[in-house]
Amino acid sequence: MVHVLATLANPHRLRVVAALSRRRNYVSQLARELGISRALLQAHLRKLEAAGLVSAHLEISSDGKAMKFYEVTPFTFDLTPESIAAAVLTLSPQDAVQPDSEKGSPS
């Protein structure tokens, strides 16, 4: 759950999931709809795919061109204090973060 929440913390990735929830799409068209570059979109799609939130399928168009279509993988997360407590148990020491008051202060 921690990985999924971290992945969805980016506004671009939220927009990608929202667009793909309406219909599956290929990279070039999705990039145009979202107003971002294909390279940036592909980076976000890789992260979403690694988190299990989207999947990709290669298809051949009528003119023989390979097109990679993405779609949302159905998911549901029950976000409760108890599920957060369970997720915290999966964190490693490297996942520890400084309290907000200490961010940016020299050590």
N, CA, C and O atoms as CSV, one atom per row, in Angstrom:
chain,resi,resn,atom,element,x,y,z
A,1,MET,N,N,0.819,-1.194,0.000
A,1,MET,CA,C,0.000,0.000,0.000
A,1,MET,C,C,0.864,1.259,0.000
A,1,MET,O,O,0.512,2.249,-0.642
A,2,VAL,N,N,1.992,1.232,0.714
A,2,VAL,CA,C,2.865,2.405,0.783
A,2,VAL,C,C,3.365,2.777,-0.612
A,2,VAL,O,O,3.387,3.953,-0.973
A,3,HIS,N,N,3.765,1.771,-1.397
A,3,HIS,CA,C,4.260,2.017,-2.754
A,3,HIS,C,C,3.163,2.636,-3.628
A,3,HIS,O,O,3.430,3.552,-4.406
A,4,VAL,N,N,1.950,2.142,-3.500
A,4,VAL,CA,C,0.834,2.673,-4.287
A,4,VAL,C,C,0.551,4.120,-3.902
A,4,VAL,O,O,0.379,4.971,-4.775
A,5,LEU,N,N,0.501,4.404,-2.613
A,5,LEU,CA,C,0.242,5.778,-2.168
A,5,LEU,C,C,1.343,6.725,-2.631
A,5,LEU,O,O,1.061,7.849,-3.045
A,6,ALA,N,N,2.588,6.281,-2.564
A,6,ALA,CA,C,3.705,7.115,-3.030
A,6,ALA,C,C,3.588,7.361,-4.531
A,6,ALA,O,O,3.853,8.466,-5.006
A,7,THR,N,N,3.196,6.344,-5.266
A,7,THR,CA,C,3.040,6.490,-6.714
A,7,THR,C,C,1.929,7.472,-7.044
A,7,THR,O,O,2.076,8.290,-7.952
A,8,LEU,N,N,0.838,7.403,-6.329
A,8,LEU,CA,C,-0.304,8.280,-6.601
A,8,LEU,C,C,-0.139,9.689,-6.027
A,8,LEU,O,O,-0.998,10.545,-6.239
A,9,ALA,N,N,0.941,9.935,-5.314
A,9,ALA,CA,C,1.167,11.261,-4.732
A,9,ALA,C,C,1.530,12.307,-5.785
A,9,ALA,O,O,1.559,13.500,-5.484
A,10,ASN,N,N,1.806,11.878,-7.007
A,10,ASN,CA,C,2.180,12.798,-8.080
A,10,ASN,C,C,0.935,13.217,-8.868
A,10,ASN,O,O,0.181,12.352,-9.314
A,11,PRO,N,N,0.703,14.514,-9.049
A,11,PRO,CA,C,-0.496,14.987,-9.763
A,11,PRO,C,C,-0.582,14.478,-11.209
A,11,PRO,O,O,-1.676,14.188,-11.695
A,12,HIS,N,N,0.566,14.367,-11.902
A,12,HIS,CA,C,0.538,13.854,-13.274
A,12,HIS,C,C,0.018,12.420,-13.297
A,12,HIS,O,O,-0.782,12.054,-14.158
A,13,ARG,N,N,0.480,11.615,-12.344
A,13,ARG,CA,C,0.044,10.222,-12.321
A,13,ARG,C,C,-1.433,10.117,-11.959
A,13,ARG,O,O,-2.128,9.238,-12.469
A,14,LEU,N,N,-1.919,10.986,-11.101
A,14,LEU,CA,C,-3.363,11.016,-10.806
A,14,LEU,C,C,-4.156,11.330,-12.072
A,14,LEU,O,O,-5.193,10.719,-12.332
A,15,ARG,N,N,-3.662,12.287,-12.856
A,15,ARG,CA,C,-4.334,12.647,-14.107
A,15,ARG,C,C,-4.322,11.495,-15.100
A,15,ARG,O,O,-5.302,11.280,-15.813
A,16,VAL,N,N,-3.217,10.748,-15.152
A,16,VAL,CA,C,-3.125,9.593,-16.051
A,16,VAL,C,C,-4.155,8.544,-15.643
A,16,VAL,O,O,-4.889,8.036,-16.491
A,17,VAL,N,N,-4.215,8.219,-14.362
A,17,VAL,CA,C,-5.186,7.227,-13.886
A,17,VAL,C,C,-6.608,7.699,-14.183
A,17,VAL,O,O,-7.446,6.908,-14.616
A,18,ALA,N,N,-6.883,8.967,-13.957
A,18,ALA,CA,C,-8.227,9.502,-14.229
A,18,ALA,C,C,-8.568,9.369,-15.710
A,18,ALA,O,O,-9.676,8.955,-16.052
A,19,ALA,N,N,-7.637,9.714,-16.590
A,19,ALA,CA,C,-7.892,9.616,-18.034
A,19,ALA,C,C,-8.095,8.164,-18.453
A,19,ALA,O,O,-8.990,7.860,-19.241
A,20,LEU,N,N,-7.270,7.274,-17.928
A,20,LEU,CA,C,-7.384,5.862,-18.301
A,20,LEU,C,C,-8.598,5.190,-17.663
A,20,LEU,O,O,-9.030,4.135,-18.127
A,21,SER,N,N,-9.148,5.779,-16.616
A,21,SER,CA,C,-10.362,5.206,-16.014
A,21,SER,C,C,-11.556,5.389,-16.942
A,21,SER,O,O,-12.529,4.639,-16.864
A,22,ARG,N,N,-11.481,6.388,-17.824
A,22,ARG,CA,C,-12.560,6.636,-18.784
A,22,ARG,C,C,-12.476,5.674,-19.968
A,22,ARG,O,O,-13.494,5.171,-20.444
A,23,ARG,N,N,-11.242,5.421,-20.440
A,23,ARG,CA,C,-11.044,4.486,-21.555
A,23,ARG,C,C,-9.557,4.211,-21.722
A,23,ARG,O,O,-8.715,5.035,-21.364
A,24,ARG,N,N,-9.248,3.047,-22.267
A,24,ARG,CA,C,-7.851,2.725,-22.546
A,24,ARG,C,C,-7.354,3.629,-23.660
A,24,ARG,O,O,-8.147,4.159,-24.438
A,25,ASN,N,N,-6.052,3.805,-23.737
A,25,ASN,CA,C,-5.516,4.736,-24.715
A,25,ASN,C,C,-4.072,4.381,-25.016
A,25,ASN,O,O,-3.430,3.658,-24.254
A,26,TYR,N,N,-3.561,4.893,-26.134
A,26,TYR,CA,C,-2.156,4.695,-26.472
A,26,TYR,C,C,-1.379,5.952,-26.138
A,26,TYR,O,O,-1.949,7.033,-25.989
A,27,VAL,N,N,-0.068,5.795,-26.021
A,27,VAL,CA,C,0.792,6.830,-25.458
A,27,VAL,C,C,0.661,8.173,-26.171
A,27,VAL,O,O,0.468,9.197,-25.515
A,28,SER,N,N,0.761,8.190,-27.494
A,28,SER,CA,C,0.732,9.475,-28.215
A,28,SER,C,C,-0.567,10.229,-27.986
A,28,SER,O,O,-0.552,11.430,-27.719
A,29,GLN,N,N,-1.682,9.537,-28.087
A,29,GLN,CA,C,-2.986,10.183,-27.893
A,29,GLN,C,C,-3.152,10.647,-26.450
A,29,GLN,O,O,-3.637,11.751,-26.202
A,30,LEU,N,N,-2.755,9.814,-25.507
A,30,LEU,CA,C,-2.878,10.176,-24.093
A,30,LEU,C,C,-2.008,11.390,-23.764
A,30,LEU,O,O,-2.429,12.267,-23.010
A,31,ALA,N,N,-0.806,11.443,-24.322
A,31,ALA,CA,C,0.084,12.595,-24.099
A,31,ALA,C,C,-0.555,13.879,-24.632
A,31,ALA,O,O,-0.486,14.925,-23.987
A,32,ARG,N,N,-1.173,13.793,-25.804
A,32,ARG,CA,C,-1.857,14.979,-26.360
A,32,ARG,C,C,-3.014,15.405,-25.456
A,32,ARG,O,O,-3.182,16.591,-25.173
A,33,GLU,N,N,-3.806,14.438,-25.005
A,33,GLU,CA,C,-4.959,14.763,-24.151
A,33,GLU,C,C,-4.527,15.403,-22.837
A,33,GLU,O,O,-5.199,16.303,-22.335
A,34,LEU,N,N,-3.403,14.941,-22.275
A,34,LEU,CA,C,-2.942,15.457,-20.985
A,34,LEU,C,C,-2.039,16.685,-21.127
A,34,LEU,O,O,-1.748,17.360,-20.140
A,35,GLY,N,N,-1.603,16.969,-22.340
A,35,GLY,CA,C,-0.750,18.138,-22.569
A,35,GLY,C,C,0.647,17.981,-21.999
A,35,GLY,O,O,1.245,18.951,-21.535
A,36,ILE,N,N,1.179,16.741,-22.032
A,36,ILE,CA,C,2.551,16.506,-21.572
A,36,ILE,C,C,3.311,15.742,-22.648
A,36,ILE,O,O,2.706,15.157,-23.547
A,37,SER,N,N,4.619,15.750,-22.556
A,37,SER,CA,C,5.431,15.069,-23.559
A,37,SER,C,C,5.283,13.554,-23.442
A,37,SER,O,O,4.959,13.029,-22.377
A,38,ARG,N,N,5.525,12.869,-24.545
A,38,ARG,CA,C,5.462,11.407,-24.526
A,38,ARG,C,C,6.508,10.834,-23.580
A,38,ARG,O,O,6.241,9.858,-22.879
A,39,ALA,N,N,7.691,11.429,-23.554
A,39,ALA,CA,C,8.759,10.926,-22.679
A,39,ALA,C,C,8.350,11.029,-21.208
A,39,ALA,O,O,8.553,10.089,-20.440
A,40,LEU,N,N,7.779,12.161,-20.819
A,40,LEU,CA,C,7.331,12.335,-19.433
A,40,LEU,C,C,6.187,11.374,-19.126
A,40,LEU,O,O,6.161,10.757,-18.062
A,41,LEU,N,N,5.247,11.247,-20.051
A,41,LEU,CA,C,4.127,10.329,-19.853
A,41,LEU,C,C,4.627,8.891,-19.695
A,41,LEU,O,O,4.148,8.166,-18.823
A,42,GLN,N,N,5.575,8.474,-20.522
A,42,GLN,CA,C,6.087,7.112,-20.437
A,42,GLN,C,C,6.770,6.857,-19.093
A,42,GLN,O,O,6.672,5.759,-18.546
A,43,ALA,N,N,7.456,7.859,-18.565
A,43,ALA,CA,C,8.083,7.708,-17.246
A,43,ALA,C,C,7.011,7.489,-16.172
A,43,ALA,O,O,7.167,6.634,-15.300
A,44,HIS,N,N,5.935,8.257,-16.239
A,44,HIS,CA,C,4.847,8.100,-15.272
A,44,HIS,C,C,4.127,6.767,-15.461
A,44,HIS,O,O,3.753,6.121,-14.483
A,45,LEU,N,N,3.932,6.356,-16.703
A,45,LEU,CA,C,3.278,5.073,-16.962
A,45,LEU,C,C,4.101,3.908,-16.426
A,45,LEU,O,O,3.542,2.941,-15.910
A,46,ARG,N,N,5.430,3.991,-16.544
A,46,ARG,CA,C,6.294,2.933,-16.001
A,46,ARG,C,C,6.104,2.805,-14.490
A,46,ARG,O,O,6.029,1.698,-13.957
A,47,LYS,N,N,6.028,3.951,-13.804
A,47,LYS,CA,C,5.841,3.922,-12.344
A,47,LYS,C,C,4.466,3.385,-11.978
A,47,LYS,O,O,4.331,2.619,-11.023
A,48,LEU,N,N,3.450,3.780,-12.725
A,48,LEU,CA,C,2.104,3.277,-12.464
A,48,LEU,C,C,2.014,1.776,-12.731
A,48,LEU,O,O,1.335,1.045,-12.010
A,49,GLU,N,N,2.704,1.333,-13.770
A,49,GLU,CA,C,2.708,-0.097,-14.096
A,49,GLU,C,C,3.454,-0.886,-13.017
A,49,GLU,O,O,3.019,-1.970,-12.628
A,50,ALA,N,N,4.575,-0.345,-12.536
A,50,ALA,CA,C,5.342,-1.014,-11.482
A,50,ALA,C,C,4.533,-1.143,-10.194
A,50,ALA,O,O,4.715,-2.095,-9.436
A,51,ALA,N,N,3.647,-0.192,-9.949
A,51,ALA,CA,C,2.791,-0.227,-8.756
A,51,ALA,C,C,1.550,-1.089,-8.973
A,51,ALA,O,O,0.754,-1.273,-8.051
A,52,GLY,N,N,1.380,-1.618,-10.181
A,52,GLY,CA,C,0.236,-2.473,-10.472
A,52,GLY,C,C,-1.053,-1.721,-10.725
A,52,GLY,O,O,-2.133,-2.306,-10.646
A,53,LEU,N,N,-0.961,-0.433,-11.030
A,53,LEU,CA,C,-2.157,0.382,-11.217
A,53,LEU,C,C,-2.625,0.455,-12.665
A,53,LEU,O,O,-3.803,0.703,-12.923
A,54,VAL,N,N,-1.717,0.242,-13.606
A,54,VAL,CA,C,-2.070,0.203,-15.029
A,54,VAL,C,C,-1.376,-0.992,-15.669
A,54,VAL,O,O,-0.397,-1.519,-15.142
A,55,SER,N,N,-1.900,-1.404,-16.809
A,55,SER,CA,C,-1.260,-2.468,-17.580
A,55,SER,C,C,-1.177,-2.023,-19.030
A,55,SER,O,O,-1.924,-1.149,-19.469
A,56,ALA,N,N,-0.256,-2.638,-19.768
A,56,ALA,CA,C,-0.023,-2.269,-21.156
A,56,ALA,C,C,-0.180,-3.482,-22.057
A,56,ALA,O,O,0.119,-4.610,-21.666
A,57,HIS,N,N,-0.654,-3.231,-23.268
A,57,HIS,CA,C,-0.833,-4.282,-24.264
A,57,HIS,C,C,-0.405,-3.726,-25.612
A,57,HIS,O,O,-0.864,-2.662,-26.028
A,58,LEU,N,N,0.470,-4.444,-26.286
A,58,LEU,CA,C,0.935,-4.045,-27.610
A,58,LEU,C,C,-0.045,-4.554,-28.656
A,58,LEU,O,O,-0.410,-5.730,-28.652
A,59,GLU,N,N,-0.471,-3.669,-29.552
A,59,GLU,CA,C,-1.381,-4.037,-30.622
A,59,GLU,C,C,-0.830,-3.498,-31.931
A,59,GLU,O,O,-0.113,-2.498,-31.951
A,60,ILE,N,N,-1.168,-4.164,-33.015
A,60,ILE,CA,C,-0.733,-3.741,-34.345
A,60,ILE,C,C,-1.920,-3.062,-35.034
A,60,ILE,O,O,-3.006,-3.634,-35.136
A,61,SER,N,N,-1.693,-1.834,-35.502
A,61,SER,CA,C,-2.757,-1.095,-36.179
A,61,SER,C,C,-2.949,-1.644,-37.591
A,61,SER,O,O,-2.171,-2.477,-38.054
A,62,SER,N,N,-3.988,-1.170,-38.264
A,62,SER,CA,C,-4.296,-1.646,-39.622
A,62,SER,C,C,-3.176,-1.338,-40.608
A,62,SER,O,O,-3.027,-2.024,-41.619
A,63,ASP,N,N,-2.379,-0.294,-40.311
A,63,ASP,CA,C,-1.264,0.035,-41.206
A,63,ASP,C,C,0.044,-0.633,-40.771
A,63,ASP,O,O,1.112,-0.300,-41.286
A,64,GLY,N,N,-0.036,-1.571,-39.829
A,64,GLY,CA,C,1.138,-2.340,-39.414
A,64,GLY,C,C,1.983,-1.692,-38.333
A,64,GLY,O,O,3.056,-2.196,-38.003
A,65,LYS,N,N,1.523,-0.594,-37.781
A,65,LYS,CA,C,2.273,0.124,-36.755
A,65,LYS,C,C,1.973,-0.461,-35.375
A,65,LYS,O,O,0.813,-0.680,-35.026
A,66,ALA,N,N,3.025,-0.713,-34.595
A,66,ALA,CA,C,2.852,-1.222,-33.232
A,66,ALA,C,C,2.430,-0.070,-32.319
A,66,ALA,O,O,3.050,0.993,-32.307
A,67,MET,N,N,1.374,-0.305,-31.566
A,67,MET,CA,C,0.861,0.718,-30.653
A,67,MET,C,C,0.692,0.082,-29.285
A,67,MET,O,O,0.108,-0.993,-29.149
A,68,LYS,N,N,1.219,0.771,-28.262
A,68,LYS,CA,C,1.114,0.268,-26.901
A,68,LYS,C,C,-0.065,0.955,-26.217
A,68,LYS,O,O,-0.050,2.165,-25.987
A,69,PHE,N,N,-1.083,0.163,-25.896
A,69,PHE,CA,C,-2.268,0.673,-25.224
A,69,PHE,C,C,-2.151,0.436,-23.721
A,69,PHE,O,O,-1.689,-0.615,-23.276
A,70,TYR,N,N,-2.575,1.425,-22.956
A,70,TYR,CA,C,-2.589,1.322,-21.494
A,70,TYR,C,C,-4.018,1.372,-21.005
A,70,TYR,O,O,-4.878,2.021,-21.601
A,71,GLU,N,N,-4.257,0.670,-19.902
A,71,GLU,CA,C,-5.563,0.721,-19.255
A,71,GLU,C,C,-5.362,0.584,-17.753
A,71,GLU,O,O,-4.346,0.070,-17.284
A,72,VAL,N,N,-6.351,1.056,-17.019
A,72,VAL,CA,C,-6.295,0.958,-15.563
A,72,VAL,C,C,-6.532,-0.493,-15.171
A,72,VAL,O,O,-7.417,-1.161,-15.706
A,73,THR,N,N,-5.736,-0.963,-14.238
A,73,THR,CA,C,-5.961,-2.265,-13.619
A,73,THR,C,C,-6.935,-2.024,-12.472
A,73,THR,O,O,-6.660,-1.189,-11.611
A,74,PRO,N,N,-8.050,-2.719,-12.432
A,74,PRO,CA,C,-9.012,-2.471,-11.339
A,74,PRO,C,C,-8.330,-2.619,-9.969
A,74,PRO,O,O,-7.619,-3.594,-9.722
A,75,PHE,N,N,-8.554,-1.660,-9.106
A,75,PHE,CA,C,-7.963,-1.715,-7.763
A,75,PHE,C,C,-8.884,-1.034,-6.766
A,75,PHE,O,O,-9.672,-0.152,-7.109
A,76,THR,N,N,-8.760,-1.469,-5.536
A,76,THR,CA,C,-9.470,-0.873,-4.411
A,76,THR,C,C,-8.545,-0.941,-3.215
A,76,THR,O,O,-7.933,-1.978,-2.960
A,77,PHE,N,N,-8.438,0.134,-2.490
A,77,PHE,CA,C,-7.650,0.157,-1.269
A,77,PHE,C,C,-8.532,0.681,-0.148
A,77,PHE,O,O,-9.182,1.719,-0.277
A,78,ASP,N,N,-8.537,-0.052,0.943
A,78,ASP,CA,C,-9.300,0.341,2.113
A,78,ASP,C,C,-8.361,1.134,3.014
A,78,ASP,O,O,-7.567,0.554,3.755
A,79,LEU,N,N,-8.453,2.439,2.951
A,79,LEU,CA,C,-7.543,3.307,3.700
A,79,LEU,C,C,-8.180,3.666,5.044
A,79,LEU,O,O,-9.063,4.520,5.127
A,80,THR,N,N,-7.713,3.001,6.072
A,80,THR,CA,C,-8.206,3.211,7.428
A,80,THR,C,C,-7.002,3.369,8.345
A,80,THR,O,O,-5.881,3.053,7.947
A,81,PRO,N,N,-7.209,3.849,9.555
A,81,PRO,CA,C,-6.078,3.906,10.489
A,81,PRO,C,C,-5.434,2.531,10.683
A,81,PRO,O,O,-4.216,2.425,10.826
A,82,GLU,N,N,-6.246,1.496,10.687
A,82,GLU,CA,C,-5.709,0.147,10.873
A,82,GLU,C,C,-4.882,-0.307,9.669
A,82,GLU,O,O,-3.835,-0.931,9.841
A,83,SER,N,N,-5.343,0.000,8.452
A,83,SER,CA,C,-4.572,-0.405,7.275
A,83,SER,C,C,-3.266,0.387,7.178
A,83,SER,O,O,-2.257,-0.129,6.699
A,84,ILE,N,N,-3.291,1.632,7.632
A,84,ILE,CA,C,-2.057,2.424,7.667
A,84,ILE,C,C,-1.102,1.842,8.698
A,84,ILE,O,O,0.096,1.739,8.434
A,85,ALA,N,N,-1.602,1.464,9.856
A,85,ALA,CA,C,-0.748,0.858,10.887
A,85,ALA,C,C,-0.117,-0.431,10.374
A,85,ALA,O,O,1.054,-0.696,10.644
A,86,ALA,N,N,-0.874,-1.230,9.641
A,86,ALA,CA,C,-0.333,-2.465,9.070
A,86,ALA,C,C,0.722,-2.155,8.016
A,86,ALA,O,O,1.734,-2.850,7.934
A,87,ALA,N,N,0.499,-1.118,7.206
A,87,ALA,CA,C,1.464,-0.744,6.172
A,87,ALA,C,C,2.765,-0.231,6.786
A,87,ALA,O,O,3.841,-0.478,6.242
A,88,VAL,N,N,2.680,0.468,7.893
A,88,VAL,CA,C,3.868,0.995,8.566
A,88,VAL,C,C,4.792,-0.152,8.993
A,88,VAL,O,O,6.015,-0.004,8.989
A,89,LEU,N,N,4.213,-1.269,9.351
A,89,LEU,CA,C,5.019,-2.424,9.753
A,89,LEU,C,C,5.879,-2.962,8.618
A,89,LEU,O,O,6.857,-3.667,8.862
A,90,THR,N,N,5.520,-2.634,7.374
A,90,THR,CA,C,6.286,-3.115,6.221
A,90,THR,C,C,7.433,-2.177,5.847
A,90,THR,O,O,8.253,-2.512,4.992
A,91,LEU,N,N,7.496,-1.007,6.480
A,91,LEU,CA,C,8.553,-0.040,6.162
A,91,LEU,C,C,9.898,-0.517,6.680
A,91,LEU,O,O,9.996,-1.125,7.746
A,92,SER,N,N,10.924,-0.228,5.907
A,92,SER,CA,C,12.282,-0.542,6.341
A,92,SER,C,C,12.882,0.717,6.968
A,92,SER,O,O,12.333,1.805,6.797
A,93,PRO,N,N,14.001,0.590,7.692
A,93,PRO,CA,C,14.633,1.779,8.278
A,93,PRO,C,C,14.994,2.830,7.218
A,93,PRO,O,O,15.012,4.024,7.517
A,94,GLN,N,N,15.279,2.397,5.992
A,94,GLN,CA,C,15.618,3.341,4.920
A,94,GLN,C,C,14.411,4.181,4.500
A,94,GLN,O,O,14.564,5.237,3.886
A,95,ASP,N,N,13.217,3.705,4.834
A,95,ASP,CA,C,11.999,4.431,4.485
A,95,ASP,C,C,11.684,5.550,5.476
A,95,ASP,O,O,10.783,6.356,5.241
A,96,ALA,N,N,12.420,5.599,6.576
A,96,ALA,CA,C,12.151,6.606,7.606
A,96,ALA,C,C,12.374,7.999,7.030
A,96,ALA,O,O,13.284,8.214,6.231
A,97,VAL,N,N,11.545,8.926,7.439
A,97,VAL,CA,C,11.665,10.317,6.991
A,97,VAL,C,C,11.783,11.224,8.202
A,97,VAL,O,O,11.378,10.868,9.308
A,98,GLN,N,N,12.338,12.393,7.974
A,98,GLN,CA,C,12.456,13.362,9.052
A,98,GLN,C,C,11.098,14.028,9.288
A,98,GLN,O,O,10.318,14.191,8.350
A,99,PRO,N,N,10.817,14.406,10.512
A,99,PRO,CA,C,9.594,15.176,10.766
A,99,PRO,C,C,9.621,16.469,9.960
A,99,PRO,O,O,10.696,16.975,9.636
A,100,ASP,N,N,8.455,17.002,9.635
A,100,ASP,CA,C,8.354,18.220,8.831
A,100,ASP,C,C,9.188,19.362,9.387
A,100,ASP,O,O,9.765,20.130,8.617
A,101,SER,N,N,9.262,19.490,10.688
A,101,SER,CA,C,9.994,20.605,11.283
A,101,SER,C,C,11.502,20.514,11.046
A,101,SER,O,O,12.213,21.511,11.167
A,102,GLU,N,N,11.988,19.315,10.707
A,102,GLU,CA,C,13.421,19.141,10.490
A,102,GLU,C,C,13.811,19.201,9.016
A,102,GLU,O,O,15.001,19.252,8.706
A,103,LYS,N,N,12.843,19.198,8.100
A,103,LYS,CA,C,13.166,19.240,6.680
A,103,LYS,C,C,13.860,20.542,6.350
A,103,LYS,O,O,13.446,21.623,6.770
A,104,GLY,N,N,14.915,20.409,5.593
A,104,GLY,CA,C,15.632,21.597,5.134
A,104,GLY,C,C,16.591,22.181,6.140
A,104,GLY,O,O,17.363,23.076,5.797
A,105,SER,N,N,16.571,21.697,7.402
A,105,SER,CA,C,17.511,22.245,8.375
A,105,SER,C,C,18.816,21.498,8.281
A,105,SER,O,O,18.819,20.279,8.110
A,106,PRO,N,N,19.940,22.207,8.390
A,106,PRO,CA,C,21.233,21.549,8.271
A,106,PRO,C,C,21.454,20.584,9.449
A,106,PRO,O,O,20.996,20.836,10.564
A,107,SER,N,N,22.154,19.493,9.186
A,107,SER,CA,C,22.433,18.509,10.239
A,107,SER,C,C,23.727,18.805,10.915
A,107,SER,O,O,24.126,18.082,11.828
